JSON list of C-alpha atoms in Angstrom, two decimals:
[
{"chain": "A", "resi": 130, "resn": "PHE", "atom": "CA", "xyz": [38.94, 163.18, 113.10]},
{"chain": "A", "resi": 131, "resn": "TYR", "atom": "CA", "xyz": [38.56, 160.06, 111.84]},
{"chain": "A", "resi": 132, "resn": "GLY", "atom": "CA", "xyz": [36.47, 157.29, 113.38]},
{"chain": "A", "resi": 133, "resn": "ILE", "atom": "CA", "xyz": [33.46, 154.82, 113.66]},
{"chain": "A", "resi": 134, "resn": "ILE", "atom": "CA", "xyz": [30.27, 154.85, 115.15]},
{"chain": "A", "resi": 135, "resn": "PRO", "atom": "CA", "xyz": [28.65, 151.43, 115.53]},
{"chain": "A", "resi": 136, "resn": "SER", "atom": "CA", "xyz": [25.07, 151.47, 116.69]},
{"chain": "A", "resi": 137, "resn": "ILE", "atom": "CA", "xyz": [22.28, 148.85, 117.46]},
{"chain": "A", "resi": 138, "resn": "SER", "atom": "CA", "xyz": [18.28, 149.60, 116.94]},
{"chain": "A", "resi": 139, "resn": "LEU", "atom": "CA", "xyz": [15.72, 147.02, 118.33]},
{"chain": "A", "resi": 140, "resn": "SER", "atom": "CA", "xyz": [11.97, 147.38, 117.86]},
{"chain": "A", "resi": 141, "resn": "LYS", "atom": "CA", "xyz": [8.82, 145.66, 119.06]},
{"chain": "A", "resi": 142, "resn": "ASP", "atom": "CA", "xyz": [5.39, 146.35, 118.06]},
{"chain": "A", "resi": 143, "resn": "ILE", "atom": "CA", "xyz": [2.93, 146.49, 120.88]},
{"chain": "A", "resi": 144, "resn": "SER", "atom": "CA", "xyz": [0.00, 146.99, 118.93]},
{"chain": "A", "resi": 145, "resn": "GLU", "atom": "CA", "xyz": [-1.17, 148.25, 115.44]},
{"chain": "A", "resi": 146, "resn": "LYS", "atom": "CA", "xyz": [-0.54, 151.63, 116.12]},
{"chain": "A", "resi": 147, "resn": "TYR", "atom": "CA", "xyz": [2.47, 151.63, 118.80]},
{"chain": "A", "resi": 148, "resn": "ARG", "atom": "CA", "xyz": [5.84, 150.34, 118.71]},
{"chain": "A", "resi": 149, "resn": "LEU", "atom": "CA", "xyz": [8.58, 150.53, 121.26]},
{"chain": "A", "resi": 150, "resn": "ASN", "atom": "CA", "xyz": [12.31, 150.69, 120.31]},
{"chain": "A", "resi": 151, "resn": "LEU", "atom": "CA", "xyz": [15.73, 151.19, 121.95]},
{"chain": "A", "resi": 152, "resn": "PHE", "atom": "CA", "xyz": [18.49, 152.72, 119.87]},
{"chain": "A", "resi": 153, "resn": "THR", "atom": "CA", "xyz": [22.07, 152.96, 121.32]},
{"chain": "A", "resi": 154, "resn": "SER", "atom": "CA", "xyz": [25.25, 154.03, 119.92]},
{"chain": "A", "resi": 155, "resn": "THR", "atom": "CA", "xyz": [29.19, 154.83, 120.50]},
{"chain": "A", "resi": 156, "resn": "THR", "atom": "CA", "xyz": [31.49, 157.50, 118.55]},
{"chain": "A", "resi": 157, "resn": "ILE", "atom": "CA", "xyz": [34.88, 156.42, 118.47]},
{"chain": "A", "resi": 158, "resn": "ASP", "atom": "CA", "xyz": [37.66, 158.89, 117.29]},
{"chain": "A", "resi": 159, "resn": "ALA", "atom": "CA", "xyz": [39.95, 156.06, 116.37]},
{"chain": "A", "resi": 160, "resn": "PHE", "atom": "CA", "xyz": [43.25, 158.05, 115.74]},
{"chain": "A", "resi": 161, "resn": "SER", "atom": "CA", "xyz": [45.23, 160.21, 117.76]},
{"chain": "A", "resi": 162, "resn": "ARG", "atom": "CA", "xyz": [45.93, 163.82, 115.99]},
{"chain": "A", "resi": 163, "resn": "GLU", "atom": "CA", "xyz": [48.02, 166.86, 117.09]},
{"chain": "A", "resi": 164, "resn": "ILE", "atom": "CA", "xyz": [46.39, 170.18, 115.74]},
{"chain": "A", "resi": 165, "resn": "SER", "atom": "CA", "xyz": [48.15, 173.94, 116.79]},
{"chain": "A", "resi": 166, "resn": "ASN", "atom": "CA", "xyz": [50.40, 171.91, 118.88]},
{"chain": "A", "resi": 167, "resn": "ILE", "atom": "CA", "xyz": [47.82, 170.65, 121.08]},
{"chain": "A", "resi": 168, "resn": "ASN", "atom": "CA", "xyz": [47.70, 166.54, 121.27]},
{"chain": "A", "resi": 169, "resn": "TYR", "atom": "CA", "xyz": [44.30, 164.74, 120.58]},
{"chain": "A", "resi": 170, "resn": "PRO", "atom": "CA", "xyz": [44.32, 161.14, 121.48]},
{"chain": "A", "resi": 171, "resn": "SER", "atom": "CA", "xyz": [42.06, 158.56, 120.27]},
{"chain": "A", "resi": 172, "resn": "SER", "atom": "CA", "xyz": [39.07, 157.97, 122.54]},
{"chain": "A", "resi": 173, "resn": "ASP", "atom": "CA", "xyz": [35.75, 157.19, 122.83]},
{"chain": "A", "resi": 174, "resn": "LEU", "atom": "CA", "xyz": [33.69, 160.68, 122.17]},
{"chain": "A", "resi": 175, "resn": "GLN", "atom": "CA", "xyz": [30.18, 159.78, 123.30]},
{"chain": "A", "resi": 176, "resn": "ILE", "atom": "CA", "xyz": [27.73, 156.81, 124.53]},
{"chain": "A", "resi": 177, "resn": "TYR", "atom": "CA", "xyz": [24.23, 157.57, 123.39]},
{"chain": "A", "resi": 178, "resn": "ILE", "atom": "CA", "xyz": [21.18, 155.44, 124.92]},
{"chain": "A", "resi": 179, "resn": "GLN", "atom": "CA", "xyz": [17.61, 156.20, 123.78]},
{"chain": "A", "resi": 180, "resn": "PRO", "atom": "CA", "xyz": [14.29, 154.39, 124.34]},
{"chain": "A", "resi": 181, "resn": "ASN", "atom": "CA", "xyz": [11.67, 155.62, 121.95]},
{"chain": "A", "resi": 182, "resn": "LEU", "atom": "CA", "xyz": [7.54, 155.29, 121.99]},
{"chain": "A", "resi": 183, "resn": "ILE", "atom": "CA", "xyz": [6.48, 155.24, 118.32]},
{"chain": "A", "resi": 184, "resn": "ILE", "atom": "CA", "xyz": [3.20, 156.21, 117.58]},
{"chain": "A", "resi": 185, "resn": "ARG", "atom": "CA", "xyz": [1.47, 155.73, 113.93]},
{"chain": "A", "resi": 186, "resn": "PRO", "atom": "CA", "xyz": [-2.13, 156.62, 114.05]},
{"chain": "A", "resi": 187, "resn": "ASN", "atom": "CA", "xyz": [-2.23, 157.26, 110.13]},
{"chain": "A", "resi": 188, "resn": "LYS", "atom": "CA", "xyz": [-0.25, 157.68, 107.04]},
{"chain": "A", "resi": 189, "resn": "PRO", "atom": "CA", "xyz": [2.06, 159.48, 106.14]},
{"chain": "A", "resi": 190, "resn": "PHE", "atom": "CA", "xyz": [2.39, 160.53, 109.74]},
{"chain": "A", "resi": 191, "resn": "VAL", "atom": "CA", "xyz": [4.70, 159.14, 112.63]},
{"chain": "A", "resi": 192, "resn": "TYR", "atom": "CA", "xyz": [5.07, 160.46, 115.88]},
{"chain": "A", "resi": 193, "resn": "THR", "atom": "CA", "xyz": [7.74, 159.54, 118.44]},
{"chain": "A", "resi": 194, "resn": "MET", "atom": "CA", "xyz": [8.52, 160.48, 122.17]},
{"chain": "A", "resi": 195, "resn": "SER", "atom": "CA", "xyz": [12.01, 159.84, 124.01]},
{"chain": "A", "resi": 196, "resn": "TYR", "atom": "CA", "xyz": [14.17, 159.77, 126.79]},
{"chain": "A", "resi": 197, "resn": "THR", "atom": "CA", "xyz": [17.89, 160.10, 125.72]},
{"chain": "A", "resi": 198, "resn": "TYR", "atom": "CA", "xyz": [20.83, 159.70, 127.91]},
{"chain": "A", "resi": 199, "resn": "GLN", "atom": "CA", "xyz": [24.59, 160.93, 126.53]},
{"chain": "A", "resi": 200, "resn": "ARG", "atom": "CA", "xyz": [27.57, 161.00, 128.16]},
{"chain": "A", "resi": 201, "resn": "ASN", "atom": "CA", "xyz": [30.56, 162.93, 126.29]},
{"chain": "A", "resi": 202, "resn": "ASN", "atom": "CA", "xyz": [34.19, 161.96, 126.85]},
{"chain": "A", "resi": 203, "resn": "PRO", "atom": "CA", "xyz": [32.62, 158.76, 128.85]},
{"chain": "A", "resi": 204, "resn": "PHE", "atom": "CA", "xyz": [35.93, 157.35, 130.12]},
{"chain": "A", "resi": 205, "resn": "ASN", "atom": "CA", "xyz": [37.34, 160.56, 130.60]},
{"chain": "A", "resi": 206, "resn": "SER", "atom": "CA", "xyz": [37.43, 162.31, 134.29]},
{"chain": "A", "resi": 207, "resn": "SER", "atom": "CA", "xyz": [36.14, 165.33, 131.79]},
{"chain": "A", "resi": 208, "resn": "PHE", "atom": "CA", "xyz": [33.02, 163.49, 131.32]},
{"chain": "A", "resi": 209, "resn": "VAL", "atom": "CA", "xyz": [29.65, 165.41, 130.91]},
{"chain": "A", "resi": 210, "resn": "ASN", "atom": "CA", "xyz": [26.40, 163.85, 131.28]},
{"chain": "A", "resi": 211, "resn": "GLU", "atom": "CA", "xyz": [23.10, 165.01, 129.06]},
{"chain": "A", "resi": 212, "resn": "HIS", "atom": "CA", "xyz": [19.49, 164.08, 129.80]},
{"chain": "A", "resi": 213, "resn": "ARG", "atom": "CA", "xyz": [17.33, 165.00, 127.04]},
{"chain": "A", "resi": 214, "resn": "ILE", "atom": "CA", "xyz": [13.46, 164.49, 126.47]},
{"chain": "A", "resi": 215, "resn": "TRP", "atom": "CA", "xyz": [12.35, 165.16, 122.89]},
{"chain": "A", "resi": 216, "resn": "GLN", "atom": "CA", "xyz": [9.37, 164.81, 120.59]},
{"chain": "A", "resi": 217, "resn": "GLN", "atom": "CA", "xyz": [9.47, 164.13, 116.74]},
{"chain": "A", "resi": 218, "resn": "VAL", "atom": "CA", "xyz": [7.01, 164.05, 113.91]},
{"chain": "A", "resi": 219, "resn": "THR", "atom": "CA", "xyz": [8.07, 162.21, 110.66]},
{"chain": "A", "resi": 220, "resn": "TYR", "atom": "CA", "xyz": [6.35, 162.72, 107.44]},
{"chain": "A", "resi": 221, "resn": "THR", "atom": "CA", "xyz": [7.19, 160.06, 104.47]},
{"chain": "A", "resi": 222, "resn": "LYS", "atom": "CA", "xyz": [6.32, 160.15, 101.12]},
{"chain": "A", "resi": 223, "resn": "GLN", "atom": "CA", "xyz": [6.70, 157.33, 98.29]},
{"chain": "A", "resi": 224, "resn": "PHE", "atom": "CA", "xyz": [7.45, 158.03, 94.42]},
{"chain": "A", "resi": 225, "resn": "ASP", "atom": "CA", "xyz": [7.65, 154.95, 92.87]},
{"chain": "A", "resi": 226, "resn": "GLU", "atom": "CA", "xyz": [10.81, 153.45, 93.81]},
{"chain": "A", "resi": 227, "resn": "LEU", "atom": "CA", "xyz": [12.16, 156.87, 95.86]},
{"chain": "A", "resi": 228, "resn": "ARG", "atom": "CA", "xyz": [11.23, 157.08, 99.65]},
{"chain": "A", "resi": 229, "resn": "TRP", "atom": "CA", "xyz": [11.60, 160.70, 100.86]},
{"chain": "A", "resi": 230, "resn": "THR", "atom": "CA", "xyz": [11.31, 161.46, 104.37]},
{"chain": "A", "resi": 231, "resn": "ASN", "atom": "CA", "xyz": [11.18, 164.82, 106.60]},
{"chain": "A", "resi": 232, "resn": "ARG", "atom": "CA", "xyz": [11.98, 164.72, 110.23]},
{"chain": "A", "resi": 233, "resn": "PHE", "atom": "CA", "xyz": [11.38, 167.20, 112.79]},
{"chain": "A", "resi": 234, "resn": "ARG", "atom": "CA", "xyz": [12.66, 166.75, 116.24]},
{"chain": "A", "resi": 235, "resn": "ILE", "atom": "CA", "xyz": [12.42, 169.42, 119.30]},
{"chain": "A", "resi": 236, "resn": "ASP", "atom": "CA", "xyz": [14.80, 168.52, 122.06]},
{"chain": "A", "resi": 237, "resn": "GLU", "atom": "CA", "xyz": [14.69, 169.50, 125.84]},
{"chain": "A", "resi": 238, "resn": "ARG", "atom": "CA", "xyz": [18.40, 169.04, 126.98]},
{"chain": "A", "resi": 239, "resn": "PHE", "atom": "CA", "xyz": [19.63, 169.13, 130.76]},
{"chain": "A", "resi": 240, "resn": "ILE", "atom": "CA", "xyz": [23.37, 169.11, 130.33]},
{"chain": "A", "resi": 241, "resn": "GLU", "atom": "CA", "xyz": [25.51, 169.06, 132.88]},
{"chain": "A", "resi": 242, "resn": "ASN", "atom": "CA", "xyz": [27.71, 172.19, 134.21]},
{"chain": "A", "resi": 243, "resn": "LYS", "atom": "CA", "xyz": [30.35, 170.42, 136.13]},
{"chain": "A", "resi": 244, "resn": "SER", "atom": "CA", "xyz": [31.71, 173.82, 137.69]},
{"chain": "A", "resi": 245, "resn": "THR", "atom": "CA", "xyz": [28.26, 174.27, 139.31]},
{"chain": "A", "resi": 246, "resn": "VAL", "atom": "CA", "xyz": [26.87, 170.54, 139.38]},
{"chain": "A", "resi": 247, "resn": "LYS", "atom": "CA", "xyz": [23.63, 171.66, 137.75]},
{"chain": "A", "resi": 248, "resn": "TYR", "atom": "CA", "xyz": [21.71, 170.89, 134.88]},
{"chain": "A", "resi": 249, "resn": "PRO", "atom": "CA", "xyz": [20.88, 173.96, 133.10]},
{"chain": "A", "resi": 250, "resn": "PHE", "atom": "CA", "xyz": [17.95, 173.76, 130.38]},
{"chain": "A", "resi": 251, "resn": "SER", "atom": "CA", "xyz": [18.47, 174.63, 126.71]},
{"chain": "A", "resi": 252, "resn": "THR", "atom": "CA", "xyz": [16.27, 173.33, 123.53]},
{"chain": "A", "resi": 253, "resn": "ARG", "atom": "CA", "xyz": [17.24, 172.34, 120.07]},
{"chain": "A", "resi": 254, "resn": "LEU", "atom": "CA", "xyz": [15.07, 172.06, 116.67]},
{"chain": "A", "resi": 255, "resn": "ARG", "atom": "CA", "xyz": [16.30, 169.60, 114.57]},
{"chain": "A", "resi": 256, "resn": "TYR", "atom": "CA", "xyz": [15.30, 168.87, 110.93]},
{"chain": "A", "resi": 257, "resn": "GLN", "atom": "CA", "xyz": [16.21, 165.91, 108.65]},
{"chain": "A", "resi": 258, "resn": "ILE", "atom": "CA", "xyz": [15.69, 165.45, 105.08]},
{"chain": "A", "resi": 259, "resn": "GLY", "atom": "CA", "xyz": [16.10, 161.86, 103.85]},
{"chain": "A", "resi": 260, "resn": "PHE", "atom": "CA", "xyz": [15.85, 159.67, 100.46]},
{"chain": "A", "resi": 261, "resn": "SER", "atom": "CA", "xyz": [16.37, 155.67, 100.38]},
{"chain": "A", "resi": 262, "resn": "SER", "atom": "CA", "xyz": [15.71, 153.63, 97.22]},
{"chain": "A", "resi": 263, "resn": "PRO", "atom": "CA", "xyz": [16.15, 150.03, 96.27]},
{"chain": "A", "resi": 264, "resn": "ILE", "atom": "CA", "xyz": [19.20, 149.27, 94.02]},
{"chain": "A", "resi": 265, "resn": "PHE", "atom": "CA", "xyz": [19.91, 146.48, 91.76]},
{"chain": "A", "resi": 266, "resn": "GLN", "atom": "CA", "xyz": [16.03, 145.85, 91.84]},
{"chain": "A", "resi": 267, "resn": "LYS", "atom": "CA", "xyz": [16.28, 143.75, 88.70]},
{"chain": "A", "resi": 268, "resn": "LYS", "atom": "CA", "xyz": [19.16, 141.33, 89.83]},
{"chain": "A", "resi": 269, "resn": "CYS", "atom": "CA", "xyz": [17.52, 140.96, 93.50]},
{"chain": "A", "resi": 270, "resn": "ASN", "atom": "CA", "xyz": [13.89, 140.70, 93.57]},
{"chain": "A", "resi": 271, "resn": "ASN", "atom": "CA", "xyz": [13.61, 139.12, 96.71]},
{"chain": "A", "resi": 272, "resn": "ARG", "atom": "CA", "xyz": [15.76, 141.37, 99.19]},
{"chain": "A", "resi": 273, "resn": "PRO", "atom": "CA", "xyz": [17.62, 144.01, 97.08]},
{"chain": "A", "resi": 274, "resn": "PRO", "atom": "CA", "xyz": [19.99, 146.01, 98.95]},
{"chain": "A", "resi": 275, "resn": "TYR", "atom": "CA", "xyz": [19.03, 149.59, 99.26]},
{"chain": "A", "resi": 276, "resn": "PHE", "atom": "CA", "xyz": [20.78, 153.08, 99.00]},
{"chain": "A", "resi": 277, "resn": "LEU", "atom": "CA", "xyz": [19.65, 155.98, 101.73]},
{"chain": "A", "resi": 278, "resn": "ALA", "atom": "CA", "xyz": [21.23, 159.56, 102.53]},
{"chain": "A", "resi": 279, "resn": "TYR", "atom": "CA", "xyz": [20.21, 162.39, 104.59]},
{"chain": "A", "resi": 280, "resn": "ASN", "atom": "CA", "xyz": [21.17, 165.85, 106.11]},
{"chain": "A", "resi": 281, "resn": "GLU", "atom": "CA", "xyz": [20.52, 167.05, 109.31]},
{"chain": "A", "resi": 282, "resn": "PHE", "atom": "CA", "xyz": [20.16, 170.33, 110.45]},
{"chain": "A", "resi": 283, "resn": "TYR", "atom": "CA", "xyz": [20.58, 171.37, 114.17]},
{"chain": "A", "resi": 284, "resn": "LEU", "atom": "CA", "xyz": [19.57, 174.36, 115.39]},
{"chain": "A", "resi": 285, "resn": "SER", "atom": "CA", "xyz": [20.20, 175.71, 119.07]},
{"chain": "A", "resi": 286, "resn": "LEU", "atom": "CA", "xyz": [17.19, 177.64, 120.40]},
{"chain": "A", "resi": 287, "resn": "PHE", "atom": "CA", "xyz": [17.04, 178.58, 123.71]},
{"chain": "A", "resi": 288, "resn": "GLY", "atom": "CA", "xyz": [19.51, 178.18, 127.03]},
{"chain": "A", "resi": 289, "resn": "ALA", "atom": "CA", "xyz": [23.33, 178.25, 126.49]},
{"chain": "A", "resi": 290, "resn": "LYS", "atom": "CA", "xyz": [24.74, 177.61, 123.23]},
{"chain": "A", "resi": 291, "resn": "ASN", "atom": "CA", "xyz": [27.96, 178.01, 121.05]},
{"chain": "A", "resi": 292, "resn": "ALA", "atom": "CA", "xyz": [25.83, 179.34, 117.71]},
{"chain": "A", "resi": 293, "resn": "TRP", "atom": "CA", "xyz": [22.49, 179.01, 116.52]},
{"chain": "A", "resi": 294, "resn": "TYR", "atom": "CA", "xyz": [23.20, 176.63, 113.69]},
{"chain": "A", "resi": 295, "resn": "SER", "atom": "CA", "xyz": [25.04, 174.61, 115.93]},
{"chain": "A", "resi": 296, "resn": "GLU", "atom": "CA", "xyz": [25.57, 171.29, 114.07]},
{"chain": "A", "resi": 297, "resn": "ASN", "atom": "CA", "xyz": [25.04, 169.56, 110.52]},
{"chain": "A", "resi": 298, "resn": "TRP", "atom": "CA", "xyz": [25.10, 165.82, 109.66]},
{"chain": "A", "resi": 299, "resn": "THR", "atom": "CA", "xyz": [25.34, 164.16, 106.52]},
{"chain": "A", "resi": 300, "resn": "TYR", "atom": "CA", "xyz": [25.24, 160.58, 105.60]},
{"chain": "A", "resi": 301, "resn": "ALA", "atom": "CA", "xyz": [25.23, 158.20, 102.55]},
{"chain": "A", "resi": 302, "resn": "GLY", "atom": "CA", "xyz": [25.08, 154.49, 102.72]},
{"chain": "A", "resi": 303, "resn": "ILE", "atom": "CA", "xyz": [23.89, 151.21, 101.83]},
{"chain": "A", "resi": 304, "resn": "GLY", "atom": "CA", "xyz": [21.22, 148.66, 103.52]},
{"chain": "A", "resi": 305, "resn": "PHE", "atom": "CA", "xyz": [21.10, 145.23, 103.31]},
{"chain": "A", "resi": 306, "resn": "THR", "atom": "CA", "xyz": [17.93, 143.42, 104.47]},
{"chain": "A", "resi": 307, "resn": "LEU", "atom": "CA", "xyz": [19.32, 140.15, 106.15]},
{"chain": "A", "resi": 308, "resn": "SER", "atom": "CA", "xyz": [15.98, 138.49, 106.81]},
{"chain": "A", "resi": 309, "resn": "ASP", "atom": "CA", "xyz": [12.47, 139.70, 107.47]},
{"chain": "A", "resi": 310, "resn": "LYS", "atom": "CA", "xyz": [13.48, 140.85, 110.76]},
{"chain": "A", "resi": 311, "resn": "THR", "atom": "CA", "xyz": [16.97, 142.10, 110.15]},
{"chain": "A", "resi": 312, "resn": "ARG", "atom": "CA", "xyz": [19.07, 145.02, 108.31]},
{"chain": "A", "resi": 313, "resn": "LEU", "atom": "CA", "xyz": [22.35, 145.89, 108.25]},
{"chain": "A", "resi": 314, "resn": "GLU", "atom": "CA", "xyz": [23.53, 149.50, 107.07]},
{"chain": "A", "resi": 315, "resn": "VAL", "atom": "CA", "xyz": [26.89, 150.90, 106.24]},
{"chain": "A", "resi": 316, "resn": "GLY", "atom": "CA", "xyz": [27.99, 154.33, 105.14]},
{"chain": "A", "resi": 317, "resn": "TYR", "atom": "CA", "xyz": [29.72, 157.22, 105.36]},
{"chain": "A", "resi": 318, "resn": "LEU", "atom": "CA", "xyz": [28.50, 160.11, 108.34]},
{"chain": "A", "resi": 319, "resn": "PHE", "atom": "CA", "xyz": [30.34, 163.49, 108.20]},
{"chain": "A", "resi": 320, "resn": "GLN", "atom": "CA", "xyz": [29.58, 165.54, 111.39]},
{"chain": "A", "resi": 321, "resn": "THR", "atom": "CA", "xyz": [30.20, 169.29, 111.61]},
{"chain": "A", "resi": 322, "resn": "LEU", "atom": "CA", "xyz": [30.09, 170.94, 115.09]},
{"chain": "A", "resi": 323, "resn": "VAL", "atom": "CA", "xyz": [30.51, 174.29, 116.43]},
{"chain": "A", "resi": 324, "resn": "ARG", "atom": "CA", "xyz": [32.65, 173.21, 119.48]},
{"chain": "A", "resi": 325, "resn": "ASP", "atom": "CA", "xyz": [33.40, 176.54, 121.40]},
{"chain": "A", "resi": 326, "resn": "GLN", "atom": "CA", "xyz": [32.00, 180.41, 121.64]},
{"chain": "A", "resi": 327, "resn": "ALA", "atom": "CA", "xyz": [35.33, 181.19, 119.10]},
{"chain": "A", "resi": 328, "resn": "LYS", "atom": "CA", "xyz": [33.20, 179.59, 116.43]},
{"chain": "A", "resi": 329, "resn": "ASP", "atom": "CA", "xyz": [35.89, 176.95, 115.97]},
{"chain": "A", "resi": 330, "resn": "LEU", "atom": "CA", "xyz": [34.74, 173.91, 114.15]},
{"chain": "A", "resi": 331, "resn": "ARG", "atom": "CA", "xyz": [35.43, 170.50, 114.55]},
{"chain": "A", "resi": 332, "resn": "PHE", "atom": "CA", "xyz": [35.02, 167.90, 111.81]},
{"chain": "A", "resi": 333, "resn": "LEU", "atom": "CA", "xyz": [34.20, 164.21, 112.34]},
{"chain": "A", "resi": 334, "resn": "HIS", "atom": "CA", "xyz": [34.65, 161.57, 109.61]},
{"chain": "A", "resi": 335, "resn": "LEU", "atom": "CA", "xyz": [32.58, 158.53, 110.49]},
{"chain": "A", "resi": 336, "resn": "CYS", "atom": "CA", "xyz": [32.18, 154.95, 109.18]},
{"chain": "A", "resi": 337, "resn": "GLN", "atom": "CA", "xyz": [28.84, 154.20, 110.43]},
{"chain": "A", "resi": 338, "resn": "ILE", "atom": "CA", "xyz": [27.48, 150.69, 111.17]},
{"chain": "A", "resi": 339, "resn": "ASN", "atom": "CA", "xyz": [23.64, 150.28, 112.10]},
{"chain": "A", "resi": 340, "resn": "TRP", "atom": "CA", "xyz": [22.42, 147.05, 112.92]},
{"chain": "A", "resi": 341, "resn": "VAL", "atom": "CA", "xyz": [18.51, 147.00, 113.29]},
{"chain": "A", "resi": 342, "resn": "TYR", "atom": "CA", "xyz": [16.34, 144.25, 114.32]},
{"chain": "A", "resi": 343, "resn": "ASN", "atom": "CA", "xyz": [12.52, 144.10, 114.40]},
{"chain": "A", "resi": 344, "resn": "MET", "atom": "CA", "xyz": [11.17, 141.54, 116.73]}
]
């Protein structure tokens, strides 16, 4: 499937070591498809709202705690709600102009079961490795655009799951520093998901547009 994922990230420092962040996005399947005689209409696949508390006690580590609300198929009668609590640690290393990031996250998930009207508990481990580096440095000394890329592995641990290695996200894009507070990032995001117990795979090719504002 092919679509777009616009997102907004708003941040505010509340002290030297603490930052509040609000991240929200939606994933849109932009084109109808027919696969194996089944019609998949274009639709909004997911709405994602995530307030975060970011803690920066000492470099190179950053810690984050969050509650996330996710609604799958939000405008369809078959929508599913998910409430998620997670904890994350990020390790960043600088090599000249190259910035290397490792991110480990543990998700505690409460996913709605429509038949039982309950929210069974499950857990997931996510590991992301990423890189970023300025480009055209000599021609754009003030605010050069930058290249960024990452791969994120999703490992379902306990509770109901379709597979142990359940998802993989790969991204590559370009970021633009518009001002001292604002950045715009545009790139290609490829999502792979194990969608059922039969191990059928869903592939999403997405144009990701991310607007970042630091207050």
